[in-house]
Amino acid sequence: MSTEKEVREPTEKQQDFSADVSRLLKIVTHALYTNHDVFLRELISNSADACDRLRYDSIANPELIKDNPDFRICTYNDTTARTLTVVDNGIGMSKDELADNLGTIAKSGTAALMEQMEQINGDKDKLKLIGQFGVGFYASFMIADKIQVVSRKAGTASNETWLWESNGHDGFTIRKASKLEMARLDGKRGTAITLSIKDDASEFLLDQKIEMTVKEYSDHISVPIFLGAPSIIAQDKDAKPINSTVALWMRSNKDVTKEEYEAFYKNISGGFDEQIMTSHWKAEGTIEFSALLFAPTLRPWDLFDPSRRNFVKLYVRRVFITDNLETLMYPWLRFMRGIIDSEDLPLNISRESLQHNPTIEKIRSAVARHILSDLDKLSRNDPAAYATFWGQFGPALKEGLYDATEHRPALLKVCRFYSTNDEGKSLTSLADYVERMKDSQNKIYYLSGESLENIKNSPQLEGFKSRNIEVLFFTDTIDDFWLQSILDYKDIPFQSITKGDVDFDALDGKTNNQENTDNTDDGKDGKENNIDSNISSLITKMQELLKDNVHNVRQSKRLTDSPVCLVAPDSGVDMYMERVLRLHQKYDSGTKPVLEINSDHVLIKRMAELNAKDEDIKDATMLLLDQAKIIQGEPIDNPGNFAQRMSDFMNRAL
Ligand code: ADP
Ligand code: MG
């Protein structure tokens, strides 16, 4: 094997890796990985995919596998040449495919990810990120200083056998494979990957190490994996695969161990995280399928990349069909990984016709129901794990609230929000919120904004906090979208506290035994009916000054500590919503907000006492408006004017 004396085709010109690959390889070869074994898992998973793909193609075109119908993966070493070879009789690659698949990274958003990686300093954080990405084939450069890939696409002639070669830093070459090199293949098709093992990775030249690693990471791969060269295995009737080859998802969930699930998850995710939830079941009834699905612990780096595709693989009676069927999972479950194996679909179904297949639609719905119910269970059995899950995937899941009417109730059940209940420190379900509602309360109050930090101390909350009325915090952009179509939860309407008037009187009407609110409220009520004439002329004055900036100025019932706040008029869109819509360029209502003033605040009281012509009123009014905007995270119209007014004011005061 090691003495190749034939005359080779002239070596082809060296080709460069795409920039992404070069960057990736730098990361890989700088020993970022602590666990080198994973390269074998990656190679075997590629080989198994290649077999799966050809098995599918051979349904329509049996000629493709006629001469060698049993799929297998062989792995063997050569201690003299210091090489480890992994061979499969799968679909193989053409010359162009070799260059494309092993010279570039087709995954969308790779460039952005690599850039992000370069800005991270800590190895641990880098590892996390790259782990989510999965380095696949390139992981082999951790333990090899040269890799040769001999490949021949199924159904092509022997002179279409190509050899790809690289040392992992100077690009790669592709040339025609020699006869001897061709002999590495298992018959007339497939791929043989030969790794020249680095000095410090000699353990991978030991059979025991290979066998152990295969058992650990690839036991459930359904293609048999043999230890030995294909020519020997083909002749040895007694050769036994070193993996169990039983499709894990077909076994009963009672018989599968935690470790087996974990290994399986790592195989399909290529990831470094562990699954946070495993859902494994068999659906029987009008539609029949087995599903083994995992929720990851870490959010994939491209979760919100619009081109992110569904990763769940579709099998039909153990035959892999596709891992690229958009309609198999709802977009809001796009983070799930795993396998769905249908008993109903015909094997020879074309991938195109699957897109709108009614069986697929039924599976998608049944799967979503099952996952949502498992998530609900997880939330009850392990709230801490669920909180982690929610932090990573809540925003994606909530997309389903406006997408999938059918699953709304189940989705609302698993939704979690921060609220004033625990000062924004812990999550609550809607059911628990409702449980804590006051008798007089008939709305679910919420405040939306960019971040928890931003809105936790909003002045708009003051009236609610003082009355002990819980307010939910909605901080995901998506919240403002589903709120447009979901107006209530179990017939209790959602109400933004930054929109329109809040009927505190009605709320207070039934909570009359709380001492301090009682007092202030009585006072307010008094003023409400018989508004202080100073305040009312201040309001008129402010309204006149701000006629271009606000809809109107009114006395506030929601403030206790702050002098002013901005809210949306009764008929308008919630203030934060308006900003979100503006950002998404879907909206330019130009709705002016309402400025509410706190007539109990010393500052407002002082202003009310001043002569209406006083210049100070003008400055104070403008400053207060800007202040209200700043607290709310809104941009102010003219920061220069604001600063000038502020320093003038300070000057006068000092
Ligand atoms: P991924 O498997 O996530 O696509 P990899 O880096 O592992 O990424 O592999 C890159 C691509 O190279 C694969 O998508 C596949 O098209 C091709 N490839 C790798 N190994 C094989 C193989 N043994 N047979 C056929 N194609 C392969
Ligand atoms: Mg791969």
XYZ file of C-alpha atoms and ligand atoms in Angstrom:
682
model
C 0.000 0.000 0.000
C 2.810 2.387 0.797
C 4.889 1.926 -2.323
C 3.152 3.760 -5.113
C 5.487 3.595 -8.041
C 3.143 4.426 -10.841
C 3.618 7.487 -12.937
C 1.182 10.039 -11.707
C -0.837 12.451 -13.716
C 0.842 15.840 -13.626
C -0.157 17.477 -10.395
C -2.846 20.027 -10.822
C -2.324 23.585 -9.845
C -2.821 24.263 -6.212
C -6.202 25.761 -5.379
C -6.838 27.991 -2.444
C -9.359 27.235 0.232
C -12.116 29.787 0.468
C -11.358 32.432 3.071
C -13.832 30.818 5.450
C -12.136 27.445 5.256
C -8.706 28.957 5.862
C -9.943 30.741 8.934
C -11.715 27.649 10.144
C -8.636 25.508 9.645
C -6.536 27.931 11.619
C -8.914 27.543 14.510
C -9.076 23.766 14.201
C -5.355 23.142 13.923
C -4.547 25.472 16.779
C -5.804 22.735 18.996
C -8.962 24.432 19.991
C -10.566 21.089 20.534
C -9.821 19.284 23.722
C -11.335 16.121 22.414
C -9.619 14.942 19.249
C -11.688 11.770 18.914
C -14.539 13.688 17.318
C -12.874 13.697 13.911
C -13.777 10.026 13.462
C -17.382 10.672 14.336
C -17.450 13.401 11.689
C -15.898 11.208 8.985
C -18.211 8.307 9.751
C -21.248 10.527 9.814
C -20.285 11.893 6.371
C -19.830 8.350 5.097
C -23.168 7.252 6.500
C -24.815 10.292 4.872
C -23.174 9.361 1.563
C -24.592 5.811 1.830
C -28.019 7.162 2.778
C -28.012 9.467 -0.234
C -27.097 6.743 -2.664
C -29.636 4.356 -1.165
C -32.271 6.966 -1.883
C -31.066 7.586 -5.462
C -30.948 3.851 -6.130
C -34.673 3.531 -5.524
C -35.261 5.350 -8.800
C -32.104 4.023 -10.421
C -31.210 0.519 -9.139
C -28.316 0.287 -11.628
C -26.314 2.555 -9.366
C -25.718 -0.104 -6.730
C -26.183 -3.292 -8.727
C -22.586 -4.480 -8.497
C -22.215 -3.771 -4.798
C -25.632 -3.554 -3.140
C -24.591 -3.738 0.502
C -23.642 -0.435 1.972
C -20.772 -0.394 4.424
C -18.057 1.709 5.954
C -14.572 0.270 6.466
C -11.833 1.727 8.538
C -8.265 0.479 8.813
C -4.766 1.657 9.569
C -1.299 1.217 8.146
C 1.240 1.531 10.938
C 4.176 1.682 8.525
C 2.800 4.493 6.455
C 1.215 5.959 9.610
C -2.173 6.352 7.957
C -5.752 5.810 8.980
C -8.296 5.298 6.197
C -12.081 5.522 6.255
C -13.814 4.087 3.176
C -17.476 4.076 2.205
C -19.340 2.797 -0.823
C -21.737 5.706 -0.747
C -22.540 8.250 -3.391
C -18.997 9.610 -3.895
C -17.987 12.982 -5.272
C -17.230 14.324 -8.739
C -14.228 16.557 -9.322
C -16.314 19.698 -8.938
C -17.998 18.385 -5.837
C -14.626 17.670 -4.251
C -13.560 21.234 -4.850
C -16.859 22.670 -3.665
C -17.502 20.455 -0.685
C -13.970 20.295 0.668
C -12.712 23.702 -0.422
C -15.538 25.998 0.534
C -18.174 26.115 3.216
C -21.639 26.303 1.808
C -23.313 27.050 5.117
C -24.911 30.452 5.048
C -23.548 33.099 7.347
C -20.146 31.423 7.679
C -18.247 34.596 6.918
C -20.103 36.469 9.637
C -19.461 33.649 12.096
C -15.752 33.557 11.365
C -15.500 37.289 11.838
C -17.254 36.969 15.149
C -14.833 34.184 16.130
C -11.811 36.313 15.457
C -13.075 38.934 17.840
C -13.438 36.497 20.707
C -10.425 36.077 22.925
C -11.178 33.233 25.290
C -10.681 29.761 23.860
C -13.656 28.522 25.774
C -16.020 31.001 24.189
C -14.528 30.328 20.787
C -15.078 26.649 21.323
C -18.692 27.205 22.189
C -19.300 29.123 19.021
C -17.430 26.797 16.711
C -19.092 23.846 18.418
C -22.453 25.153 17.364
C -21.183 25.537 13.856
C -19.654 22.072 13.571
C -16.385 21.798 11.669
C -17.191 18.439 10.068
C -14.599 17.148 7.672
C -11.995 19.706 8.702
C -11.843 18.311 12.242
C -9.489 15.676 10.808
C -6.733 18.254 10.499
C -6.452 18.141 14.283
C -4.782 14.749 14.045
C -3.562 14.620 10.448
C -0.884 16.677 8.727
C -1.985 15.474 5.307
C -5.328 14.223 4.045
C -6.024 12.459 0.773
C -9.549 11.909 -0.456
C -10.083 9.466 -3.302
C -13.613 9.628 -4.623
C -15.711 8.385 -7.488
C -19.289 9.375 -7.952
C -21.678 6.421 -8.260
C -22.555 5.769 -11.886
C -19.452 7.375 -13.400
C -16.522 5.757 -15.233
C -13.231 4.828 -13.556
C -11.389 7.715 -15.211
C -13.620 9.950 -13.156
C -11.895 8.898 -9.958
C -10.266 11.916 -8.344
C -7.752 12.526 -5.645
C -8.040 15.569 -3.444
C -5.070 16.325 -1.230
C -4.196 18.943 1.359
C -1.932 19.618 4.306
C -4.522 21.946 5.803
C -2.739 25.227 5.257
C -1.572 25.626 1.674
C -4.854 25.031 -0.080
C -5.523 21.780 -1.917
C -4.897 19.999 -5.203
C -7.150 17.741 -7.228
C -5.863 15.315 -9.844
C -6.904 12.041 -11.410
C -6.319 9.117 -9.081
C -3.795 6.466 -10.038
C -4.761 2.755 -10.264
C -3.275 2.109 -6.864
C -5.072 5.010 -5.324
C -8.322 3.848 -6.939
C -7.834 0.533 -5.197
C -8.494 2.256 -1.905
C -12.184 2.459 -2.857
C -14.700 -0.203 -1.963
C -15.609 -1.310 -5.481
C -16.543 1.165 -8.145
C -17.919 4.030 -6.181
C -17.656 6.000 -2.977
C -14.965 7.721 -1.029
C -11.748 6.747 0.744
C -10.270 9.270 3.128
C -6.673 8.647 4.160
C -5.234 10.594 7.059
C -1.483 10.892 7.628
C -1.476 10.791 11.389
C 0.482 13.468 13.265
C 3.240 12.336 15.634
C 1.280 13.214 18.730
C -1.855 11.362 17.615
C -0.348 7.900 17.146
C -3.089 6.318 19.254
C -5.304 6.464 16.173
C -3.072 3.859 14.566
C -4.333 1.303 17.085
C -7.277 -0.948 16.235
C -8.514 -0.847 19.812
C -8.613 2.942 19.813
C -10.566 3.015 16.553
C -12.995 0.387 17.766
C -13.532 2.190 21.048
C -14.065 5.520 19.364
C -16.553 4.057 16.900
C -18.450 2.377 19.728
C -18.500 5.548 21.722
C -19.658 7.929 19.024
C -21.098 5.976 16.153
C -22.586 2.793 17.550
C -26.131 3.433 16.356
C -25.130 4.458 12.786
C -27.343 2.205 10.696
C -24.679 1.477 8.076
C -22.376 -1.347 9.280
C -18.855 -0.214 10.167
C -16.041 -2.766 9.767
C -12.502 -2.804 11.008
C -10.319 -3.764 8.032
C -9.754 -2.925 4.386
C -12.801 -3.367 2.100
C -11.120 -6.038 -0.050
C -10.651 -8.214 3.034
C -14.061 -7.558 4.511
C -15.743 -8.340 1.175
C -14.197 -11.802 1.200
C -14.655 -12.575 4.855
C -18.129 -14.030 5.266
C -17.754 -13.916 9.049
C -16.736 -10.285 9.310
C -18.815 -8.577 11.970
C -19.476 -4.850 12.133
C -18.134 -3.072 15.194
C -21.265 -0.987 15.631
C -24.709 -2.245 16.562
C -26.324 -0.874 13.334
C -29.808 -0.790 14.828
C -31.599 2.442 14.065
C -31.790 3.922 17.536
C -35.079 5.668 16.864
C -36.791 2.343 16.162
C -36.009 0.998 19.595
C -38.418 1.493 22.445
C -37.535 4.550 24.497
C -37.430 2.374 27.600
C -34.459 0.458 26.208
C -32.308 3.395 25.218
C -29.818 4.725 27.748
C -29.046 8.355 28.421
C -25.536 7.831 27.021
C -26.919 6.412 23.788
C -29.201 9.376 23.325
C -26.345 11.712 24.043
C -24.021 10.051 21.521
C -26.769 10.066 18.939
C -27.451 13.735 19.506
C -23.797 14.600 19.112
C -23.654 12.649 15.907
C -26.447 14.489 14.242
C -25.634 17.893 15.670
C -21.855 17.714 15.370
C -22.245 19.937 18.367
C -20.481 20.471 21.603
C -23.553 21.002 23.679
C -25.806 18.368 25.071
C -29.491 18.135 24.413
C -31.658 19.806 26.993
C -34.677 17.709 26.059
C -35.101 14.380 24.302
C -38.445 13.471 22.731
C -38.643 9.932 21.493
C -41.947 8.364 20.595
C -43.847 6.288 18.118
C -47.074 7.690 16.704
C -49.692 5.129 15.849
C -53.131 5.793 14.452
C -54.154 7.624 11.314
C -50.536 8.391 10.630
C -47.655 6.259 11.740
C -44.157 7.436 12.376
C -41.292 7.266 14.830
C -39.600 10.406 15.986
C -36.433 11.033 17.923
C -36.002 14.744 18.421
C -33.736 16.851 20.579
C -33.814 20.403 21.807
C -30.245 21.716 22.037
C -28.944 23.554 25.080
C -27.300 26.288 23.061
C -28.912 28.491 20.504
C -27.408 27.779 17.085
C -25.438 30.745 15.862
C -27.708 31.167 12.855
C -31.073 30.727 14.562
C -32.293 34.057 13.281
C -30.593 33.877 9.907
C -33.495 33.871 7.453
C -31.767 31.222 5.342
C -31.404 28.787 8.221
C -32.971 25.524 7.179
C -34.680 22.741 8.976
C -32.257 20.088 10.216
C -34.623 17.290 11.060
C -34.024 14.315 8.802
C -36.872 12.530 7.118
C -36.690 8.755 6.723
C -39.263 6.465 5.167
C -39.189 2.988 6.672
C -35.538 3.340 7.681
C -34.446 4.808 4.336
C -33.093 8.318 4.508
C -35.019 10.637 2.197
C -33.908 14.188 2.908
C -32.561 16.537 5.521
C -33.738 19.554 3.642
C -37.511 19.493 3.739
C -38.592 22.940 4.877
C -42.147 21.907 5.575
C -41.304 18.998 7.863
C -41.057 21.226 10.902
C -42.697 24.540 11.712
C -40.222 27.413 11.336
C -40.630 28.191 15.040
C -39.270 24.723 15.837
C -36.287 25.133 13.521
C -33.834 24.639 16.380
C -34.888 21.016 16.904
C -32.540 18.277 15.714
C -33.276 14.656 15.041
C -35.081 12.172 12.891
C -38.624 11.436 11.790
C -39.229 8.053 10.191
C -42.562 7.676 8.385
C -44.345 4.385 7.815
C -46.942 5.856 5.455
C -45.089 7.694 2.702
C -44.122 5.794 -0.433
C -40.405 5.108 -0.695
C -40.100 6.373 -4.226
C -41.601 9.736 -3.461
C -39.784 12.615 -5.089
C -38.349 15.227 -2.775
C -40.196 17.941 -4.690
C -43.608 16.432 -4.139
C -42.978 16.191 -0.405
C -43.157 19.937 0.034
C -46.951 20.051 0.067
C -47.701 16.470 0.918
C -50.724 16.030 3.217
C -48.973 13.273 5.210
C -46.070 15.622 5.884
C -48.523 18.263 7.059
C -50.081 15.811 9.478
C -46.692 14.732 10.756
C -45.613 18.343 11.243
C -48.666 19.096 13.295
C -48.467 15.923 15.376
C -44.775 16.522 16.028
C -45.407 20.110 17.135
C -48.131 18.930 19.514
C -45.850 16.346 21.018
C -42.904 18.714 21.403
C -45.070 21.373 23.018
C -46.445 18.873 25.457
C -42.926 17.645 26.283
C -41.817 21.241 26.787
C -44.715 21.756 29.153
C -43.625 18.676 31.093
C -40.043 19.894 31.191
C -41.192 23.257 32.512
C -42.925 21.538 35.401
C -40.350 18.843 36.143
C -37.225 20.926 35.765
C -37.973 24.659 35.843
C -34.268 25.578 35.840
C -33.597 23.626 32.649
C -36.719 25.093 31.143
C -35.597 28.621 31.981
C -32.323 27.909 30.152
C -34.235 26.556 27.201
C -36.557 29.535 27.187
C -33.667 31.987 27.258
C -32.207 30.377 24.151
C -35.289 29.491 22.142
C -38.230 31.429 23.566
C -38.016 34.154 20.934
C -38.121 31.587 18.116
C -40.943 29.624 19.709
C -43.029 32.757 20.101
C -43.034 33.183 16.329
C -45.508 30.328 16.393
C -47.988 32.472 18.268
C -48.896 34.343 15.132
C -47.924 31.613 12.690
C -49.762 28.574 13.927
C -53.233 29.285 15.204
C -53.816 25.603 15.835
C -51.038 25.459 18.433
C -51.688 28.779 20.128
C -53.135 27.471 23.380
C -50.287 24.979 23.795
C -47.743 27.638 22.912
C -49.193 30.168 25.330
C -48.972 27.493 27.989
C -45.201 27.155 27.607
C -44.487 30.867 27.156
C -42.585 32.536 29.977
C -42.084 36.195 30.762
C -40.264 38.312 33.240
C -42.508 40.524 35.315
C -42.633 42.957 38.203
C -43.512 39.993 40.414
C -39.907 39.207 41.229
C -38.513 42.517 39.986
C -37.679 40.941 36.666
C -35.524 38.243 38.189
C -37.574 35.174 37.423
C -39.862 33.963 34.710
C -43.568 33.479 35.044
C -46.168 31.671 33.007
C -49.394 33.373 31.997
C -51.318 30.928 34.159
C -49.327 31.987 37.219
C -49.822 35.641 36.352
C -53.562 35.143 36.181
C -53.445 33.274 39.468
C -51.902 36.347 41.118
C -54.281 38.872 39.546
C -56.266 41.159 41.843
C -59.991 40.512 42.115
C -60.697 43.860 40.522
C -58.225 43.286 37.706
C -59.558 42.199 34.347
C -56.549 42.793 32.130
C -53.088 41.344 31.721
C -50.805 44.349 31.896
C -47.554 44.462 30.030
C -44.751 46.833 29.239
C -42.665 46.245 26.166
C -39.225 47.559 25.431
C -35.820 46.726 24.145
C -34.362 45.087 27.207
C -35.245 44.177 30.736
C -32.679 46.604 32.087
C -34.230 49.335 30.018
C -37.792 48.973 31.161
C -37.545 47.558 34.668
C -37.461 51.037 36.152
C -39.839 52.779 33.779
C -41.861 55.548 35.367
C -44.970 54.065 33.774
C -44.692 51.180 36.221
C -44.908 53.328 39.315
C -48.688 53.344 39.668
C -48.785 49.578 39.181
C -46.008 48.839 41.614
C -47.549 50.986 44.307
C -50.807 49.092 43.869
C -49.064 45.745 43.720
C -50.440 45.015 40.293
C -48.156 42.750 38.300
C -46.891 43.904 34.911
C -45.282 41.544 32.400
C -42.126 42.605 30.600
C -42.080 41.926 26.874
C -38.575 42.413 25.579
C -38.440 40.427 22.351
C -39.226 42.188 19.103
C -41.476 39.284 18.259
C -43.740 40.103 21.213
C -45.006 43.180 19.493
C -45.951 41.120 16.489
C -47.876 38.316 18.120
C -49.687 40.839 20.272
C -51.275 42.123 17.104
C -53.065 38.857 16.524
C -53.465 37.517 20.039
C -55.519 39.946 22.005
C -56.233 37.884 25.072
C -55.265 34.874 27.150
C -58.225 32.804 28.284
C -60.476 35.776 27.495
C -58.421 38.186 29.585
C -57.212 40.943 27.273
C -53.589 42.034 27.102
C -53.150 45.720 27.839
C -50.041 47.795 27.257
C -49.378 50.129 30.158
C -47.867 52.682 27.813
C -50.999 52.980 25.778
C -54.030 55.023 26.626
C -55.492 55.594 30.007
C -55.395 52.958 32.726
C -58.534 52.632 34.747
C -56.933 52.755 38.159
C -60.207 53.808 39.700
C -61.825 50.535 38.787
C -58.747 48.676 39.977
C -58.778 50.560 43.236
C -62.500 50.221 43.711
C -62.085 46.730 45.005
C -58.726 47.016 46.688
C -59.706 49.561 49.265
C -57.972 48.140 52.286
C -54.439 49.032 51.326
C -53.546 51.963 53.471
C -51.093 54.021 51.523
C -52.616 53.607 48.108
C -55.890 54.510 49.653
C -54.664 57.882 50.752
C -52.971 58.921 47.553
C -55.875 57.686 45.553
C -58.407 59.616 47.465
C -56.297 62.643 46.930
C -56.075 61.908 43.242
C -59.727 61.275 42.904
C -60.387 64.613 44.484
C -58.094 66.334 42.041
C -59.491 64.364 39.198
C -62.927 65.819 39.626
C -61.826 69.208 40.717
C -58.522 69.734 39.054
C -56.280 72.334 40.653
C -56.564 75.497 38.577
C -52.800 76.035 38.692
C -52.219 72.561 37.306
C -54.809 72.993 34.629
C -53.269 76.253 33.437
C -49.831 74.595 33.520
C -51.233 71.840 31.328
C -52.625 74.391 28.892
C -49.299 76.181 28.819
C -47.294 73.004 28.289
C -49.669 71.861 25.595
C -49.123 75.077 23.746
C -45.340 74.796 24.066
C -45.317 71.174 22.911
C -48.000 71.323 20.280
C -45.585 70.033 17.649
C -44.216 67.272 19.832
C -47.086 65.658 21.681
C -50.690 64.737 21.117
C -51.684 66.341 24.392
C -50.604 66.825 28.001
C -52.637 65.373 30.836
C -52.552 64.654 34.514
C -51.197 61.205 35.235
C -52.629 58.510 37.408
C -49.844 56.050 36.778
C -46.929 58.067 38.195
C -45.899 58.197 41.829
C -42.190 59.126 41.814
C -41.364 60.596 38.422
C -42.529 64.001 37.222
C -43.492 62.935 33.686
C -43.821 60.048 31.281
C -44.893 59.487 27.706
C -47.674 57.132 26.679
C -49.429 56.337 23.448
C -52.868 57.837 22.888
C -55.857 55.536 23.431
C -56.313 54.885 19.752
C -52.646 54.575 18.813
C -50.196 51.725 18.725
C -48.162 50.968 21.842
C -45.114 53.249 21.941
C -42.447 50.589 21.699
C -44.442 48.830 19.022
C -44.446 51.996 17.011
C -40.667 52.200 17.246
C -40.271 48.559 16.226
C -42.537 49.064 13.263
C -40.656 52.188 12.295
C -37.386 50.258 12.415
C -38.830 47.587 10.194
C -40.003 50.347 7.894
C -43.486 49.061 7.920
C -44.991 52.014 9.562
C -44.765 55.716 9.751
C -47.834 56.890 11.531
C -46.211 59.932 13.059
C -48.522 59.337 15.998
C -47.636 61.817 18.681
C -47.410 60.533 22.234
C -49.287 61.821 25.230
C -47.209 63.537 27.918
C -48.480 62.714 31.360
C -47.490 64.865 34.306
C -47.460 63.911 37.959
C -49.258 66.663 39.817
C -47.947 65.339 43.140
C -44.354 65.788 42.113
C -42.567 68.795 43.685
C -41.170 69.867 40.352
C -44.589 69.963 38.705
C -46.041 71.702 41.753
C -43.344 74.385 41.536
C -43.943 74.842 37.839
C -47.655 75.245 38.467
C -46.914 78.035 40.929
C -44.796 80.001 38.493
C -46.106 82.829 36.379
C -47.197 81.366 33.068
C -44.972 83.771 31.195
C -41.868 82.662 33.009
C -39.099 81.525 30.646
C -38.266 78.764 33.126
C -41.539 77.019 32.312
C -40.563 76.740 28.704
C -37.115 75.373 29.470
C -38.400 72.992 32.112
C -41.121 71.722 29.791
C -38.655 71.020 27.000
C -36.241 69.384 29.420
C -38.956 67.193 30.891
C -40.045 66.006 27.470
C -36.477 65.054 26.586
C -36.035 63.379 29.946
C -39.150 61.290 29.396
C -37.778 60.190 26.042
C -34.375 59.323 27.435
C -35.842 57.160 30.210
C -37.863 55.351 27.603
C -34.855 54.723 25.401
C -36.240 56.987 22.688
C -33.886 59.257 20.768
C -34.275 62.946 21.596
C -34.826 65.367 18.737
C -31.963 67.717 19.396
C -29.281 66.652 21.891
C -27.463 69.977 21.412
C -30.478 71.987 22.510
C -31.012 69.603 25.393
C -27.456 70.039 26.671
C -27.605 73.830 26.284
C -30.858 74.094 28.210
C -29.565 71.794 30.861
C -26.403 73.815 31.496
C -28.307 77.125 31.428
C -30.641 75.712 34.003
C -27.811 74.475 36.164
C -26.115 77.844 35.902
C -29.174 79.611 37.193
C -29.609 77.120 39.998
C -26.030 77.319 41.210
P -21.488 18.636 6.554
O -21.444 17.154 6.728
O -22.046 19.345 7.743
O -22.122 19.065 5.266
P -18.657 18.338 6.334
O -17.523 19.295 6.481
O -18.653 17.177 7.263
O -19.976 19.180 6.480
O -18.688 17.796 4.860
C -18.744 18.686 3.785
C -19.380 18.064 2.573
O -18.471 17.186 1.928
C -20.587 17.192 2.860
O -21.756 17.962 2.924
C -20.597 16.261 1.647
O -21.241 16.904 0.557
C -19.149 16.127 1.315
N -18.591 14.872 1.843
C -17.795 14.734 2.918
N -17.476 13.430 3.123
C -18.085 12.731 2.153
C -18.149 11.327 1.795
N -17.541 10.394 2.527
N -18.873 11.004 0.710
C -19.511 11.937 -0.039
N -19.489 13.236 0.245
C -18.793 13.646 1.313
Mg -20.374 16.166 8.139
